[in-house]
Short mmCIF file of C-alpha atoms in Angstrom, two decimals:
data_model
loop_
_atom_site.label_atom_id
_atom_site.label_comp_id
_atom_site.label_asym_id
_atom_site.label_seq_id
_atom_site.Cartn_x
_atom_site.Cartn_y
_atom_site.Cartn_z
CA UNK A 1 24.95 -16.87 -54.86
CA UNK A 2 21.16 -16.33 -55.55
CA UNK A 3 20.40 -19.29 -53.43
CA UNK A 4 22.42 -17.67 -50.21
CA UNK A 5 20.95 -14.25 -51.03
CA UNK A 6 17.41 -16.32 -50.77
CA UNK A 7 18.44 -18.03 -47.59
CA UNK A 8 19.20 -14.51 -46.09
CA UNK A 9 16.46 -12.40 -46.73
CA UNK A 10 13.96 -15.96 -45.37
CA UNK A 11 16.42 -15.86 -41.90
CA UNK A 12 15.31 -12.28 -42.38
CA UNK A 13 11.36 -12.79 -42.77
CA UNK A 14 11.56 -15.57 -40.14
CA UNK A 15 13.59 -13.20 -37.46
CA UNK A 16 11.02 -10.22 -38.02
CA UNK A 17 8.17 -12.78 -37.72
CA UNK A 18 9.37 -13.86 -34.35
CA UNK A 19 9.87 -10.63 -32.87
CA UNK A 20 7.07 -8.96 -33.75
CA UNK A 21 4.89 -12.31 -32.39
CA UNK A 22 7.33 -12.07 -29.31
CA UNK A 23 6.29 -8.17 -29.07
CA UNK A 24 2.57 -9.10 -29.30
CA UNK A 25 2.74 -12.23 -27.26
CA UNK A 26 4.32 -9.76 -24.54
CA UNK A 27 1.68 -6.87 -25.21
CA UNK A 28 -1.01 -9.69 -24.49
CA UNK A 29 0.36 -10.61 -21.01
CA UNK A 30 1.33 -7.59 -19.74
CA UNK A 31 -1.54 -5.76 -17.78
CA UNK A 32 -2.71 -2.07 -18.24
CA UNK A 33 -1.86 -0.78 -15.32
CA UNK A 34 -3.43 2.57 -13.88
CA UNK A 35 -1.69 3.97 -10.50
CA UNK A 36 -5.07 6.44 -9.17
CA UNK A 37 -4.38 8.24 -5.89
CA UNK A 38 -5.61 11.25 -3.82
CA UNK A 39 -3.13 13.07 -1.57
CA UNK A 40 -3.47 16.27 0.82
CA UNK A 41 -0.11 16.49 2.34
CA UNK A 42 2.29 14.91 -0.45
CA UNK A 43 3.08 11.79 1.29
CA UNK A 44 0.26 9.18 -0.74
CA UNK A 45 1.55 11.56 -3.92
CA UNK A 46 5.15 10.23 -3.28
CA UNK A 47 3.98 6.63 -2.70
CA UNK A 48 1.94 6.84 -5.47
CA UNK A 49 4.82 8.16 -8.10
CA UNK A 50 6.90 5.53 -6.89
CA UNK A 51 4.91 3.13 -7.86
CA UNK A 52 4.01 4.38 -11.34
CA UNK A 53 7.86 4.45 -11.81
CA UNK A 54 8.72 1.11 -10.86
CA UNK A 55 6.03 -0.46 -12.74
CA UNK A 56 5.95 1.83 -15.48
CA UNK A 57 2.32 2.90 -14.91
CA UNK A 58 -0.35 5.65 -16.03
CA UNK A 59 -1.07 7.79 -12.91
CA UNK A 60 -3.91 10.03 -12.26
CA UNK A 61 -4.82 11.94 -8.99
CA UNK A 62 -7.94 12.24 -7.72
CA UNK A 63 -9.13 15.73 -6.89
CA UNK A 64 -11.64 16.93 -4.37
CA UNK A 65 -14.40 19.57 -5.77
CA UNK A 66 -13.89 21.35 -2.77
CA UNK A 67 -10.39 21.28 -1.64
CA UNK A 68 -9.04 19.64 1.68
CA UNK A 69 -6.85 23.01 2.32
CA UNK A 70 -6.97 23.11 6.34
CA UNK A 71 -4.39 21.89 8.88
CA UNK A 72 -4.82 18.38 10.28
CA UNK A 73 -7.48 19.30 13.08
CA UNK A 74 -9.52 20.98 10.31
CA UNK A 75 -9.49 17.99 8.28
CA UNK A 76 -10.40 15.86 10.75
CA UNK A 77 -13.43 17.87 11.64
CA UNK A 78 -14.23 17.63 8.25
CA UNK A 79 -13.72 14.30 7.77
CA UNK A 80 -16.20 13.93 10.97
CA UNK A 81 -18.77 15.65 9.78
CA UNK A 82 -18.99 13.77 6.00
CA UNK A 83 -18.85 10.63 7.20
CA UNK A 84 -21.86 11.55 8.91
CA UNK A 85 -23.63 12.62 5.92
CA UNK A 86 -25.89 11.07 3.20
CA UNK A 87 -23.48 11.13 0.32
CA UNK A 88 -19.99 11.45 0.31
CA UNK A 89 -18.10 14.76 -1.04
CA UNK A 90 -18.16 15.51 -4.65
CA UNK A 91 -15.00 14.81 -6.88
CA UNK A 92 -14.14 16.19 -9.88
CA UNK A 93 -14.25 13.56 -12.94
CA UNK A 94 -11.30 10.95 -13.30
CA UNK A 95 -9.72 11.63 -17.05
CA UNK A 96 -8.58 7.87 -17.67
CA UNK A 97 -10.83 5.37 -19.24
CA UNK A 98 -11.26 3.01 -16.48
CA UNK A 99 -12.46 0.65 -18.95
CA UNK A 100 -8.97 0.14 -20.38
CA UNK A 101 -7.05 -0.92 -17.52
CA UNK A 102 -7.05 -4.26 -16.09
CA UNK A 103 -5.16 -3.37 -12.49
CA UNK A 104 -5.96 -0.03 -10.64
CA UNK A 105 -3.48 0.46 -7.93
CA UNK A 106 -5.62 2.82 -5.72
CA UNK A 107 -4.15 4.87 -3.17
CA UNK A 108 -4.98 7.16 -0.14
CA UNK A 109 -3.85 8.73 2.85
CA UNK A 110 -6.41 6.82 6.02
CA UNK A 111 -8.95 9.32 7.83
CA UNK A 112 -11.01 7.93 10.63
CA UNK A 113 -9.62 4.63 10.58
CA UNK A 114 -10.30 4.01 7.03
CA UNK A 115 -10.18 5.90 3.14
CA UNK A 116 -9.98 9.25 3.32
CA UNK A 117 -13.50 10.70 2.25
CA UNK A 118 -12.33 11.54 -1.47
CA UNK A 119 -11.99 7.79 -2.04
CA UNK A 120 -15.53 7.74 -0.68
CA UNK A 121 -16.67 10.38 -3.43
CA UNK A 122 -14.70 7.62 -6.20
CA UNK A 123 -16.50 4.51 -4.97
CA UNK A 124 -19.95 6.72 -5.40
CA UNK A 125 -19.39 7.73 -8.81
CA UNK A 126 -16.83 4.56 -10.15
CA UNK A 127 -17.99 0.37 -9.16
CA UNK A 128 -14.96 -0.54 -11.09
CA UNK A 129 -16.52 -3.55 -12.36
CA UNK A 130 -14.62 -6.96 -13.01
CA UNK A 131 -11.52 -4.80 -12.62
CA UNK A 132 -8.42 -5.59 -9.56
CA UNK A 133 -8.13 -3.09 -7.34
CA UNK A 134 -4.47 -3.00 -5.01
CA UNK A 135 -5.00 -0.87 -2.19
CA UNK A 136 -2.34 1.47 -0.68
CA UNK A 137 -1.88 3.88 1.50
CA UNK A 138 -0.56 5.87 4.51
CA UNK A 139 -0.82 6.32 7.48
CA UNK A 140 0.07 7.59 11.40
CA UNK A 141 -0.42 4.24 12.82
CA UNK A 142 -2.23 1.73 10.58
CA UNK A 143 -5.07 1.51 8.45
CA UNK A 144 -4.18 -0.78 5.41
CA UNK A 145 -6.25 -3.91 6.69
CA UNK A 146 -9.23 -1.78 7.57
CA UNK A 147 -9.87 0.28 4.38
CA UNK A 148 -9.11 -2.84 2.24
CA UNK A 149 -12.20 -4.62 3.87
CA UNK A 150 -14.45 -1.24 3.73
CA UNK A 151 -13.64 -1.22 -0.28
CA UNK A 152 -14.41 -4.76 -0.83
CA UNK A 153 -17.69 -3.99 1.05
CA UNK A 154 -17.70 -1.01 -1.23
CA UNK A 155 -16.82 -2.55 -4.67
CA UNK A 156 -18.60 -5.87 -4.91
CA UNK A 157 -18.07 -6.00 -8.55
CA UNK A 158 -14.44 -5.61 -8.43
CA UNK A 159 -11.21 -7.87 -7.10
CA UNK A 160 -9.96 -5.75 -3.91
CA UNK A 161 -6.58 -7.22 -2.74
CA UNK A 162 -4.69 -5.46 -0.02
CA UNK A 163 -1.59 -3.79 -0.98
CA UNK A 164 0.63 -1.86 0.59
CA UNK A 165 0.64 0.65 3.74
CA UNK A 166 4.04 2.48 5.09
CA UNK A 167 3.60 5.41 8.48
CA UNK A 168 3.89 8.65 7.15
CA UNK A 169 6.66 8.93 9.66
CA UNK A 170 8.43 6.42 7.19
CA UNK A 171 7.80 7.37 4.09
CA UNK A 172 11.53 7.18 2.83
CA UNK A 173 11.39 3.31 3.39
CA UNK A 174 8.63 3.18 1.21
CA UNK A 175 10.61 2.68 -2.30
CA UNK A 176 12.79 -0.61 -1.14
CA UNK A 177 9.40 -1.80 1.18
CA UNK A 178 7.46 -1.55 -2.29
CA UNK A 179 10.16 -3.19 -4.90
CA UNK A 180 9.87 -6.06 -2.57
CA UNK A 181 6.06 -5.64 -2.34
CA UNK A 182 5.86 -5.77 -6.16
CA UNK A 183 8.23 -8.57 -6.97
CA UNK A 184 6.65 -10.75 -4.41
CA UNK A 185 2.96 -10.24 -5.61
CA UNK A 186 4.13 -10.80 -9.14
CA UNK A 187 3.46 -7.00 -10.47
CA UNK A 188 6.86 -7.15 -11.35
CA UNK A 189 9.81 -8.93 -12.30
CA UNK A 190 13.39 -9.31 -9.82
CA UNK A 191 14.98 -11.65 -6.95
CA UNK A 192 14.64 -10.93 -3.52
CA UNK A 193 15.80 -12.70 -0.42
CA UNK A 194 12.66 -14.68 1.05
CA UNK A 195 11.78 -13.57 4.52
CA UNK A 196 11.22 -16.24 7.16
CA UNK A 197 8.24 -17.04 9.48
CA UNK A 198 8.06 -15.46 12.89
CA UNK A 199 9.00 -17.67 15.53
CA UNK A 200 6.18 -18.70 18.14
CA UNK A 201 5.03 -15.77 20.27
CA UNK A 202 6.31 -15.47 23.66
CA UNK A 203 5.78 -13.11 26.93
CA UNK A 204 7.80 -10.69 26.71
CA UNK A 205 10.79 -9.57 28.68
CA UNK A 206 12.35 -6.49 29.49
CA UNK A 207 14.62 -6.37 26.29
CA UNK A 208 11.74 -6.62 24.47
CA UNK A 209 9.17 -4.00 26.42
CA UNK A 210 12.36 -1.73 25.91
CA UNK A 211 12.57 -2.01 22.09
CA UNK A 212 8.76 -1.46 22.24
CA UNK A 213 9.29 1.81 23.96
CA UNK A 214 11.95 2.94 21.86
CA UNK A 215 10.26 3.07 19.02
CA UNK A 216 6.59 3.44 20.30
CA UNK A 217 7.47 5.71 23.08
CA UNK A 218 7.03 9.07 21.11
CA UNK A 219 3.46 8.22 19.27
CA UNK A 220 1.45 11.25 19.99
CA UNK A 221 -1.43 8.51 21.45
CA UNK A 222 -1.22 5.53 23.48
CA UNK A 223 -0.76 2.35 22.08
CA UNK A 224 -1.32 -0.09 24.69
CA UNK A 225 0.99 -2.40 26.56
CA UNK A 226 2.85 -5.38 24.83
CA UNK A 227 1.77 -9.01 26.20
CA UNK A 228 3.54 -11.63 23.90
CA UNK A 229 5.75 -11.08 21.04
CA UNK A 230 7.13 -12.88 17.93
CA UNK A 231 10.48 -12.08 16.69
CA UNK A 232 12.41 -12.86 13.24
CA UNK A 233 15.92 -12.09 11.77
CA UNK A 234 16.73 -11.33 8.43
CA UNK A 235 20.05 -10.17 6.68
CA UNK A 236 19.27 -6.23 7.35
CA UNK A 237 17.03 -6.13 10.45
CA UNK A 238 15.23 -7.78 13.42
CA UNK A 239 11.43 -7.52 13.44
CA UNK A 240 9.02 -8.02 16.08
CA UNK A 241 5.42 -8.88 16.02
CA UNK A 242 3.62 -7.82 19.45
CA UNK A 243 0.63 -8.31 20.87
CA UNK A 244 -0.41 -5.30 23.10
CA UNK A 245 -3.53 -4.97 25.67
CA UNK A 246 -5.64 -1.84 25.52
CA UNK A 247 -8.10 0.15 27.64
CA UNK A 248 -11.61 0.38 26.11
CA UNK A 249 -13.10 3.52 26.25
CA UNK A 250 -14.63 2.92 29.79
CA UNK A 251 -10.87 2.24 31.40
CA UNK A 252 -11.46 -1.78 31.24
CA UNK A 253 -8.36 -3.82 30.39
CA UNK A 254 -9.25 -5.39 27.57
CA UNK A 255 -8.06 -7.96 24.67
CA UNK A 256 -8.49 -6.35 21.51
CA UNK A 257 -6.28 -9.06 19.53
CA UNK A 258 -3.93 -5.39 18.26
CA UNK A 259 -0.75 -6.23 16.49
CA UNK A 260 1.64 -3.96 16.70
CA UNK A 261 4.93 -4.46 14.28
CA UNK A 262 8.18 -2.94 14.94
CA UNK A 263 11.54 -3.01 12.97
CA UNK A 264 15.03 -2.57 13.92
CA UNK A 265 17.58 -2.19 11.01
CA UNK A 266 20.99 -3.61 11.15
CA UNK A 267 22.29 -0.48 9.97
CA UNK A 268 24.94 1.56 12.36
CA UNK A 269 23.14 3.89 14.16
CA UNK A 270 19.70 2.97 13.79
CA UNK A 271 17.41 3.23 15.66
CA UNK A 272 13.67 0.42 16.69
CA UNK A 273 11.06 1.80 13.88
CA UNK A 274 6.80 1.16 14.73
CA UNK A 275 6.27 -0.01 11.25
CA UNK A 276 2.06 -0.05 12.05
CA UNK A 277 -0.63 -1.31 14.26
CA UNK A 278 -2.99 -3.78 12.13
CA UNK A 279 -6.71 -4.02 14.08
#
């Protein structure tokens, strides 16, 4: 009886033992994660919640010291006038430890093309040494591509990876776009069903101009006119990869080698989405 009592409490000790190294071996793998975002109008704040939730993260926002209050004209002209100046606009201090995190996810809404100027005032004060850095953002057209290459210019001493960018005028996709961002990058864990390659670009023909111009049609500024597209099927939509020609600033037709991406879900009722334009 003494000898089974023995046996019991060792299965015991042995059981605790290889949880607790389970629970350390675990701790040690899993990365610190810090989700750190500036937002004026809500829509980076949403993207930037949803990704602390799915990946369980800290999150922080990043405040200007003089807040971006105006309408979208005024912030432009703002925006204007600092990027023309010596040092980009003061923000106030970040509270986490940057130190203790070993993945920033680092999100902002794109001004000019590129990080909105608060990100500008984070790079000045923060190099984020030896740390990865996931961009993401949104946007009215594009942006993601762009502002990941300024912030690897930026932030020589860190890992800059481009993340993820959704239009503002899609922001409610953003939550299934980014559990399949996530799980594909390896930030987290789940199945997903692989998406195939594009097929070879071809001209275009009418059905395809006309799905350009449904869900182009409405952007408030001219994107250009599609040449040669790419298509692919999946179970829940069709996407398209075009190829448009603009007009430089002079009127010339020119190539500038613009992508343009467009979606249109399987769903009833839906309707060709511009998903963004990557320069």
């Amino acid at each position: 009886m003494e000898m089974k009592k023995y046996f019991t409490m060792a299965l015991a000790a042995l059981s605790m033992m290889a949880c607790s190294q389970q629970k350390k071996a675990e701790e040690a793998v899993s990365p610190k994660i810090l989700v750190l975002y500036y937002s004026q109008s809500g829509s980076t704040k949403a993207v930037a919640e949803e990704i602390q939730k799915q990946l369980n993260a800290d999150i922080e926002a990043i405040e200007a010291e003089i807040p971006y209050d105006g309408d979208y004209m005024q912030t432009i002209e703002r925006c204007g006038k600092e990027m023309q100046a010596p040092e980009p606009p003061a923000i106030k201090p970040v509270k986490a430890n940057i130190a203790d995190y070993d993945i920033v996810f680092l999100g902002y809404p794109v001004w000019y093309g590129t990080y909105a100027r608060p990100i500008a005032g984070l790079v000045n004060a923060q190099k984020f040494e030896g740390k990865k850095i996931v961009t993401f953002c949104t946007f009215g057209s594009g942006g993601l591509q762009a502002s990941t290459r300024d912030l690897k210019s930026a932030l020589p001493q860190a890992d800059v990876v481009e993340g993820y960018g959704v239009r503002t005028a899609r922001i409610a996709s953003a939550p299934d776009e980014l559990n399949r961002f996530l799980i594909e990058q390896g930030y987290k864990e789940g199945e997903i069903e692989a998406l195939p390659a594009f097929m070879e670009h071809k001209p275009v023909t009418d059905s395809d101009i006309d799905v350009f111009n449904k869900a182009c049609g409405d952007y408030q500024f001219p994107l250009g006119t599609p040449v040669d597209v790419a298509i692919r099927e999946t179970t829940t939509s069709v996407d398209y990869e075009y190829t448009v020609s603009s007009q430089s600033q002079t009127g010339e037709d020119v190539a500038l080698n613009t992508t343009i991406y467009v979606t249109v879900p399987k769903s009833e009722g839906s309707k060709p989405e511009f998903t963004q334009v990557v320069r």
